[in-house]
mmCIF file of C-alpha atoms and ligand atoms in Angstrom:
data_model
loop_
_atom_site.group_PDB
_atom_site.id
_atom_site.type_symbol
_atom_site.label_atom_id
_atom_site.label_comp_id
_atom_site.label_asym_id
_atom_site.label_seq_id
_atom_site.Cartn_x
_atom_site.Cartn_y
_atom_site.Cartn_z
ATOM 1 C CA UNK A 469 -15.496 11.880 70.815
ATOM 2 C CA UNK A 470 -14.369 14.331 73.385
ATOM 3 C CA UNK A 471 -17.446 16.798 73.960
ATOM 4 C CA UNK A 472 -16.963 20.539 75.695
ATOM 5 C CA UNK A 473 -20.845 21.539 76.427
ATOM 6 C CA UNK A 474 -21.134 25.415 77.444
ATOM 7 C CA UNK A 475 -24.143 27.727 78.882
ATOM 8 C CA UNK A 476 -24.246 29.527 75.182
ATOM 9 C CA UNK A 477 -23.615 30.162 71.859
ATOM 10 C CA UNK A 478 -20.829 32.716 72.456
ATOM 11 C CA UNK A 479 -19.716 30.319 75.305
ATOM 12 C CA UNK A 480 -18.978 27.934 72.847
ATOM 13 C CA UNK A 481 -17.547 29.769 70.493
ATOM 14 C CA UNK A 482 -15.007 31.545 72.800
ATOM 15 C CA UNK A 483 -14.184 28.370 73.919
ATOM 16 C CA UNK A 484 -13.271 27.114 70.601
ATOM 17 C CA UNK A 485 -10.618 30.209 70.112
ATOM 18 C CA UNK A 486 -9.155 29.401 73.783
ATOM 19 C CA UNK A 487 -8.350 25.922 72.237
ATOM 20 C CA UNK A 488 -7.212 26.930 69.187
ATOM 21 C CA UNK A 489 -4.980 29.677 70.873
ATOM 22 C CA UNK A 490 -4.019 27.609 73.587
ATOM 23 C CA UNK A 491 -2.259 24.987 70.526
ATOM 24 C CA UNK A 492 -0.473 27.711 68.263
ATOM 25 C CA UNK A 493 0.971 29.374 71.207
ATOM 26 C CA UNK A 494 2.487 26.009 73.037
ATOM 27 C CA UNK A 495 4.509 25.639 69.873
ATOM 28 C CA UNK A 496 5.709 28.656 68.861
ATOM 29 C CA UNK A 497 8.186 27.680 66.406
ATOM 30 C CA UNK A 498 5.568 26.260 63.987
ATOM 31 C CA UNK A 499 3.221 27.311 61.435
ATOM 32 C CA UNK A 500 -0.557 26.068 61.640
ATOM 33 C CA UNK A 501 -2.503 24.881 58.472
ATOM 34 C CA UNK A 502 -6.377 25.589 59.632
ATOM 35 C CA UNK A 503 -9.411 24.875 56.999
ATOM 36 C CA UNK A 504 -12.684 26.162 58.163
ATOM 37 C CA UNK A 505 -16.178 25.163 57.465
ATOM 38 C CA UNK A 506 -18.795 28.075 56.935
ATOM 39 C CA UNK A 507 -22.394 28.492 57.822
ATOM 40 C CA UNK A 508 -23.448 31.118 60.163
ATOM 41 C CA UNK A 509 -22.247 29.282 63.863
ATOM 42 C CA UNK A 510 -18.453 30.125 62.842
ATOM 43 C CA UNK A 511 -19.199 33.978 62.390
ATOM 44 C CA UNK A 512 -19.586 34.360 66.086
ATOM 45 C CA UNK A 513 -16.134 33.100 66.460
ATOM 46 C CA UNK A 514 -14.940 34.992 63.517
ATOM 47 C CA UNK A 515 -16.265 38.434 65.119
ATOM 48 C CA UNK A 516 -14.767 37.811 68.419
ATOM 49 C CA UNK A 517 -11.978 36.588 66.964
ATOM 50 C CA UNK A 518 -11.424 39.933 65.614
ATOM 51 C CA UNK A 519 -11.365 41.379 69.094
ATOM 52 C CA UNK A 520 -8.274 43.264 70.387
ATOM 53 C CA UNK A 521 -9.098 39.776 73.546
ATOM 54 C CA UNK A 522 -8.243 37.620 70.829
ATOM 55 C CA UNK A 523 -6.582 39.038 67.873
ATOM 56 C CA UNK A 524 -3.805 40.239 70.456
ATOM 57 C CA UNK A 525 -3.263 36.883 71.678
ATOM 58 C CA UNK A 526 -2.755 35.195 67.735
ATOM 59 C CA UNK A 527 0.587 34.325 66.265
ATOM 60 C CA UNK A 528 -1.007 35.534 62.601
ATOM 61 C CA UNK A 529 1.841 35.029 60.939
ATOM 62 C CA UNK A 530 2.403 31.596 61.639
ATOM 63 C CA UNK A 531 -1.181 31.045 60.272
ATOM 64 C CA UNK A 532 -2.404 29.223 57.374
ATOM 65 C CA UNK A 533 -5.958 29.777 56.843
ATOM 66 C CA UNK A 534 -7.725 27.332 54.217
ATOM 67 C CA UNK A 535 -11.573 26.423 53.703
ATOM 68 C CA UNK A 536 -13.503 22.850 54.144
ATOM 69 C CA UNK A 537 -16.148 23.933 51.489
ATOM 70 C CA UNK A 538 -17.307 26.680 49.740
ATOM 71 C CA UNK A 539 -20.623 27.710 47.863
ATOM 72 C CA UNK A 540 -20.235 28.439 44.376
ATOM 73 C CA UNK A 541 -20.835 32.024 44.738
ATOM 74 C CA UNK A 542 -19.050 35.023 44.187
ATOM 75 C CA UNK A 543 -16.763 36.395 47.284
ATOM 76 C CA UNK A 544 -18.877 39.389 48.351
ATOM 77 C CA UNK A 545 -22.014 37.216 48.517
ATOM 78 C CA UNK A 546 -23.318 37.126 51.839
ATOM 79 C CA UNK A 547 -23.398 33.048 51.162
ATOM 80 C CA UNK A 548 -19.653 32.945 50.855
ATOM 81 C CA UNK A 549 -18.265 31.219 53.494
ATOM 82 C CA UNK A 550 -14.534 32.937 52.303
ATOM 83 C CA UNK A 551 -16.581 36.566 51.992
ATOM 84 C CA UNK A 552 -17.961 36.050 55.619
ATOM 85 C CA UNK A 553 -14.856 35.355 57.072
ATOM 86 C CA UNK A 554 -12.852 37.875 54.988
ATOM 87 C CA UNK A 555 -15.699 40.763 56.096
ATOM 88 C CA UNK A 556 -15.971 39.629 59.807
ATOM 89 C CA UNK A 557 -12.585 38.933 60.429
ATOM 90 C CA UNK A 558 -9.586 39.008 57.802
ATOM 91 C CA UNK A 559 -10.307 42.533 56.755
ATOM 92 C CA UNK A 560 -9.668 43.177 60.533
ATOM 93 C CA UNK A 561 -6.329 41.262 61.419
ATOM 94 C CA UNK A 562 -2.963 41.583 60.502
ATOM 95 C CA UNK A 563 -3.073 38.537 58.531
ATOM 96 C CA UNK A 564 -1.168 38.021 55.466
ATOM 97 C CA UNK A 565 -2.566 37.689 52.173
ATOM 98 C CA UNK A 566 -0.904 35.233 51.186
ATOM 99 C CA UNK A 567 -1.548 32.731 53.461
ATOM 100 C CA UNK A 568 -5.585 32.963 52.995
ATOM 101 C CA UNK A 569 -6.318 30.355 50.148
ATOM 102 C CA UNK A 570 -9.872 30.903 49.464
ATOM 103 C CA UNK A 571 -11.885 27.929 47.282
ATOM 104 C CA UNK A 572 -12.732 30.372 44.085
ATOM 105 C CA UNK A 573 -16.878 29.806 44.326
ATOM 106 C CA UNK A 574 -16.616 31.447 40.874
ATOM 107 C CA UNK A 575 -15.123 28.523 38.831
ATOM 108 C CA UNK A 576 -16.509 25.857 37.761
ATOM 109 C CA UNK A 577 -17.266 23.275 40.847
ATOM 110 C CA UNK A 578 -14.913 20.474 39.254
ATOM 111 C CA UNK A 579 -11.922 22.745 37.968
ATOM 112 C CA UNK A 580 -12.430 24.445 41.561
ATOM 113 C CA UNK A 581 -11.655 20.996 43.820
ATOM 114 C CA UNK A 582 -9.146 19.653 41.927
ATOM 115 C CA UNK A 583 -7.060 23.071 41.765
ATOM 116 C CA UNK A 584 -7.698 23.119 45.276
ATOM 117 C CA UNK A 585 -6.821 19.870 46.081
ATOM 118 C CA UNK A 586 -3.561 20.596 43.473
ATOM 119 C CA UNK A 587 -2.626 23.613 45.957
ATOM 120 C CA UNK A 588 -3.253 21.626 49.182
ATOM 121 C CA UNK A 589 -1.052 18.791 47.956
ATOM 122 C CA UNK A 590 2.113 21.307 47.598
ATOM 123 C CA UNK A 591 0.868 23.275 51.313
ATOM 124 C CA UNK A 592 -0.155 20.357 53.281
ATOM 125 C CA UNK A 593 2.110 17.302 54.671
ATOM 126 C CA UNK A 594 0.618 14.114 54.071
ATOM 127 C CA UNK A 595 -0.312 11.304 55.982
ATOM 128 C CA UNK A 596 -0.855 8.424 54.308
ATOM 129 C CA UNK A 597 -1.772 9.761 51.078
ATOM 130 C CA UNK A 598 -4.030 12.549 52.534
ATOM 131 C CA UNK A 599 -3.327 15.639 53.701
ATOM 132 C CA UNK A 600 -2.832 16.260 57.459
ATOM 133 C CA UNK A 601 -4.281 19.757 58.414
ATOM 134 C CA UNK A 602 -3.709 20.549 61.837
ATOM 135 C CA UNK A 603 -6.966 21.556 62.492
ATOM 136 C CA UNK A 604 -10.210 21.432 60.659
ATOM 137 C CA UNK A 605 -13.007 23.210 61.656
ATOM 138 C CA UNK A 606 -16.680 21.090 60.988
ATOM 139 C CA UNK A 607 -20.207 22.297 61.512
ATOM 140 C CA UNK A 608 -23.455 20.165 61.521
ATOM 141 C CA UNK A 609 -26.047 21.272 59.735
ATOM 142 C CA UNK A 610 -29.711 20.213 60.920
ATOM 143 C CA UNK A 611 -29.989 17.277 58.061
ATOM 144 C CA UNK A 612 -26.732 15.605 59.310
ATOM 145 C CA UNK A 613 -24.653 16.878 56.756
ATOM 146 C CA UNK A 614 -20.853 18.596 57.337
ATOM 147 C CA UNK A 615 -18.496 20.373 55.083
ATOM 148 C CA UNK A 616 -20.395 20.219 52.121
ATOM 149 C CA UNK A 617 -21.597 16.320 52.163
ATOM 150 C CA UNK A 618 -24.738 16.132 52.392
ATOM 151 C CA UNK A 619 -26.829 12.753 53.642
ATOM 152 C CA UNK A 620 -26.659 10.154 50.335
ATOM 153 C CA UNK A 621 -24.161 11.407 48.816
ATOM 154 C CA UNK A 622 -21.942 8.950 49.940
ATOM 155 C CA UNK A 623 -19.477 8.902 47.486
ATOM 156 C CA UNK A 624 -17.933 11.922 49.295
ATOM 157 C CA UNK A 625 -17.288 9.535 52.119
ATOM 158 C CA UNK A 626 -15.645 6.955 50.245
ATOM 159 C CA UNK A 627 -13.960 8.537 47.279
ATOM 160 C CA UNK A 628 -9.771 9.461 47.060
ATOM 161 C CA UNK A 629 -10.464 12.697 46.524
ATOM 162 C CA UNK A 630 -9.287 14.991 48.896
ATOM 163 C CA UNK A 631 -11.896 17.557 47.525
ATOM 164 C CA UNK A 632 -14.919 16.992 44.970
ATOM 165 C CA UNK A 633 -17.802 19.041 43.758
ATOM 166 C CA UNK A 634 -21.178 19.099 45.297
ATOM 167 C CA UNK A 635 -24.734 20.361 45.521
ATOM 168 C CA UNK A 636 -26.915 21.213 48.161
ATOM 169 C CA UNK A 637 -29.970 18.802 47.155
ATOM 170 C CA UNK A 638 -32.231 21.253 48.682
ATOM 171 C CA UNK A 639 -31.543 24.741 46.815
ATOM 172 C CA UNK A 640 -29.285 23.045 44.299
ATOM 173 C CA UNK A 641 -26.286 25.682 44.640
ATOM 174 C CA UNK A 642 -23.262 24.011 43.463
ATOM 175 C CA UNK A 643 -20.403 23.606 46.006
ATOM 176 C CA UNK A 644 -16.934 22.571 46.408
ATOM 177 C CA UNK A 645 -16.380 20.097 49.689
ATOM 178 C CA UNK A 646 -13.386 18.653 51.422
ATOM 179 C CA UNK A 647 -14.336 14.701 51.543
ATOM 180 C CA UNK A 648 -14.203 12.156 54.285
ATOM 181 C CA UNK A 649 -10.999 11.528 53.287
ATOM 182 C CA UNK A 650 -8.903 14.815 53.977
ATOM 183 C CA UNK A 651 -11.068 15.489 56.945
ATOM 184 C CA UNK A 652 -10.558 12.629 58.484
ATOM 185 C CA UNK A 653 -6.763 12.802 58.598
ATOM 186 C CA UNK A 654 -6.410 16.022 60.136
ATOM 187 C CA UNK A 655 -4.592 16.319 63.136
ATOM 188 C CA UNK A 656 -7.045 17.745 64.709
ATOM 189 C CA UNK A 657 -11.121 17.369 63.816
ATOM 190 C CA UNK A 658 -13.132 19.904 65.731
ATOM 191 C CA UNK A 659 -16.970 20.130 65.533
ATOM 192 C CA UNK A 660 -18.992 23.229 66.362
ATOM 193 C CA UNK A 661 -22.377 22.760 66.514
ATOM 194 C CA UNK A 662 -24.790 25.379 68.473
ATOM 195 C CA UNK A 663 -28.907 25.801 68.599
ATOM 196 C CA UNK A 664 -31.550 23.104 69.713
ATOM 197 C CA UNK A 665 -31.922 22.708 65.997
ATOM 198 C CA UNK A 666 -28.872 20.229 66.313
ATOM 199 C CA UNK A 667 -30.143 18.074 68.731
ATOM 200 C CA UNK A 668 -30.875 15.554 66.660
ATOM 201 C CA UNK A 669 -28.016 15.287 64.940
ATOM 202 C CA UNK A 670 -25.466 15.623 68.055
ATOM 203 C CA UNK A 671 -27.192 12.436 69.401
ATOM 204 C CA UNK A 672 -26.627 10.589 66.373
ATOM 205 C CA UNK A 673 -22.672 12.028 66.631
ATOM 206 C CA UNK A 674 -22.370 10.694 69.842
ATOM 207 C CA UNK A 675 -24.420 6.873 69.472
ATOM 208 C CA UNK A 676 -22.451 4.638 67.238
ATOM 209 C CA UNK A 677 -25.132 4.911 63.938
ATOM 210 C CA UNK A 678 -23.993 6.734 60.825
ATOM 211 C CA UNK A 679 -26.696 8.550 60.054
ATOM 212 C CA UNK A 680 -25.241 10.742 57.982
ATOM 213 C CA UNK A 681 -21.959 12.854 57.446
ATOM 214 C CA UNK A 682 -21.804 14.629 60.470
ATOM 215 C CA UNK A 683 -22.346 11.035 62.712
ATOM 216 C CA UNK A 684 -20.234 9.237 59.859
ATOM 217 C CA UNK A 685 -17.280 11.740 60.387
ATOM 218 C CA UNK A 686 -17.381 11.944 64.139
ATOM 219 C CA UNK A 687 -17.298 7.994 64.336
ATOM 220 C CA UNK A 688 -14.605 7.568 62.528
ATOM 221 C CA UNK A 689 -11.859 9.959 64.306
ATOM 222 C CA UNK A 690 -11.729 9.241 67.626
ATOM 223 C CA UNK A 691 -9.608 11.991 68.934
ATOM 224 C CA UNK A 692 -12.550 14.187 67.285
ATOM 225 C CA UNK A 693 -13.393 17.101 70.176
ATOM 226 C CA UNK A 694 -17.223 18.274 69.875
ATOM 227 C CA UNK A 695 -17.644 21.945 71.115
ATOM 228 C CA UNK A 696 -21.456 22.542 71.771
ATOM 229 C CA UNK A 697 -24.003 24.460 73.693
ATOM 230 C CA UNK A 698 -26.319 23.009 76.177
ATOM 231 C CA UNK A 699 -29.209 23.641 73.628
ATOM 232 C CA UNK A 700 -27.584 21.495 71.025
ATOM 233 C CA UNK A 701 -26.211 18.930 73.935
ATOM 234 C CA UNK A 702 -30.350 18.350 74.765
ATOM 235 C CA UNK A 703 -29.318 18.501 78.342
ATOM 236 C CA UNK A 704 -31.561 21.796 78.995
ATOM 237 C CA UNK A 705 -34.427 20.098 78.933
HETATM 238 C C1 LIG B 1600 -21.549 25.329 54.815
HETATM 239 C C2 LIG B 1600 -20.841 24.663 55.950
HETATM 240 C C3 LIG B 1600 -21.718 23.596 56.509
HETATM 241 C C4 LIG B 1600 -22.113 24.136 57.864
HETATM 242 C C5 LIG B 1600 -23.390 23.523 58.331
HETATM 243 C C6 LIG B 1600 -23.887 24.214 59.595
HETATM 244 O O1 LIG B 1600 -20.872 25.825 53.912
HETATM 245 O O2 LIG B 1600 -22.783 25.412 54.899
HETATM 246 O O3 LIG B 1600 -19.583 24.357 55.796
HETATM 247 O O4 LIG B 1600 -21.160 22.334 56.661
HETATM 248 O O5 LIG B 1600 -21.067 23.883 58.791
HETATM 249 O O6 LIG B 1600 -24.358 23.690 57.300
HETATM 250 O O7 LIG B 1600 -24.251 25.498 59.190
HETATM 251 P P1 LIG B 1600 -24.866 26.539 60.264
HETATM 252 O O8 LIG B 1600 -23.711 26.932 61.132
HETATM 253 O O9 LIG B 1600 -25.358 27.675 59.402
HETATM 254 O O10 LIG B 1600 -25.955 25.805 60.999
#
């Protein structure tokens, strides 16, 4: 896995949008299908995202904007990962409506990912059998989990699904995840992990143990790029 290590937080997260930028604007004459995970590191991005630095250098309407998982919540909760983006950044941008395709965390979990997975079948080309996204967006949570797979539940690893209902085993909220499956054929697979709280689990993403989700995913795509900060990297000892 490729890793780009950087001094900060915001670092890291500018660095991210560079990339991103830096692909939709070497081909301008196509349109970019981009699922996102949630969590709080992405809403750095998302704010300066919405900067006139950024938001005047993005092709928006040749954007596609789609979500790896979403907590079963309603939109304006502040634990909606669609609701966070839409307040730090869509509300902002000249972004068209309908090319934001939000994961409804108001149905039920089950209905949710396989109308989801319905909708990316007719937006997505496939590869394979599963859909190729050119980019998705992961984060790492503490635990080792990403999207919404969380360590043991393996079955969101290995199933044909392209998206399936979870839980977060710790607060039991009910979620909808993109699997191993559709992440792992994405054009692109781009981690985002920030804090010293990842430690951990960036060291298991970058030895050759699955420990869980996060280190399961990142072996398993090998053009996966890690974008970090120094405290998550461990090198500032
Ligand atoms: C979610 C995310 C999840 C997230 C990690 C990291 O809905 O929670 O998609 O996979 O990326 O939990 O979250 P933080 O950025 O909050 O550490």
């Amino acid at each position: 896995m490729m890793t780009h290590i950087f001094d900060d937080a915001q670092q890291t997260a500018e660095a991210l949008l560079e990339y991103m930028l830096e692909l939709v604007n070497e081909s301008p004459d196509r349109n970019f299908h981009i699922a996102f995970s949630g969590g709080s590191t992405p809403s750095m991005m998302f704010k300066r995202w919405a900067s006139s630095e950024y938001a005047g250098r993005t092709p928006w309407e040749r954007l596609y904007f789609y979500w790896v998982d979403e907590r079963c919540v309603p939109a304006d909760s502040d634990e909606s990962n669609y609701g966070v983006m839409k307040r730090l950044l869509l509300d902002k941008v000249p972004m068209r409506e309908d090319h934001i395709f939000p994961i409804n965390g108001m149905n039920d979990p089950s209905e949710e990912a396989a109308r989801y997975e319905r909708q990316a079948r007719e937006q997505i080309n496939q590869l394979n059998g599963s859909p190729a996204f050119d980019i998705v967006l992961l984060g790492a949570g503490d635990d080792g989990h990403t999207s919404s797979i969380f360590p043991g539940q393996n079955e969101l690893l290995t199933c044909d699904e392209w998206f399936a209902p979870s839980i977060n085993p710790y607060t039991h909220q009910k979620r909808v995840a993109m699997t191993a499956k559709a992440i792992l054929s994405a054009n692109r697979l781009v981690f985002l992990v920030t804090g010293a709280n990842k430690r951990e689990v960036v060291k298991d993403m970058l030895s050759t143990v699955d420990r869980g989700p996060a280190s399961y995913i990142a072996h398993r795509n090998k053009n996966a790029e890690l974008f970090m900060d120094v405290f998550a990297s461990g090198y500032n000892k």
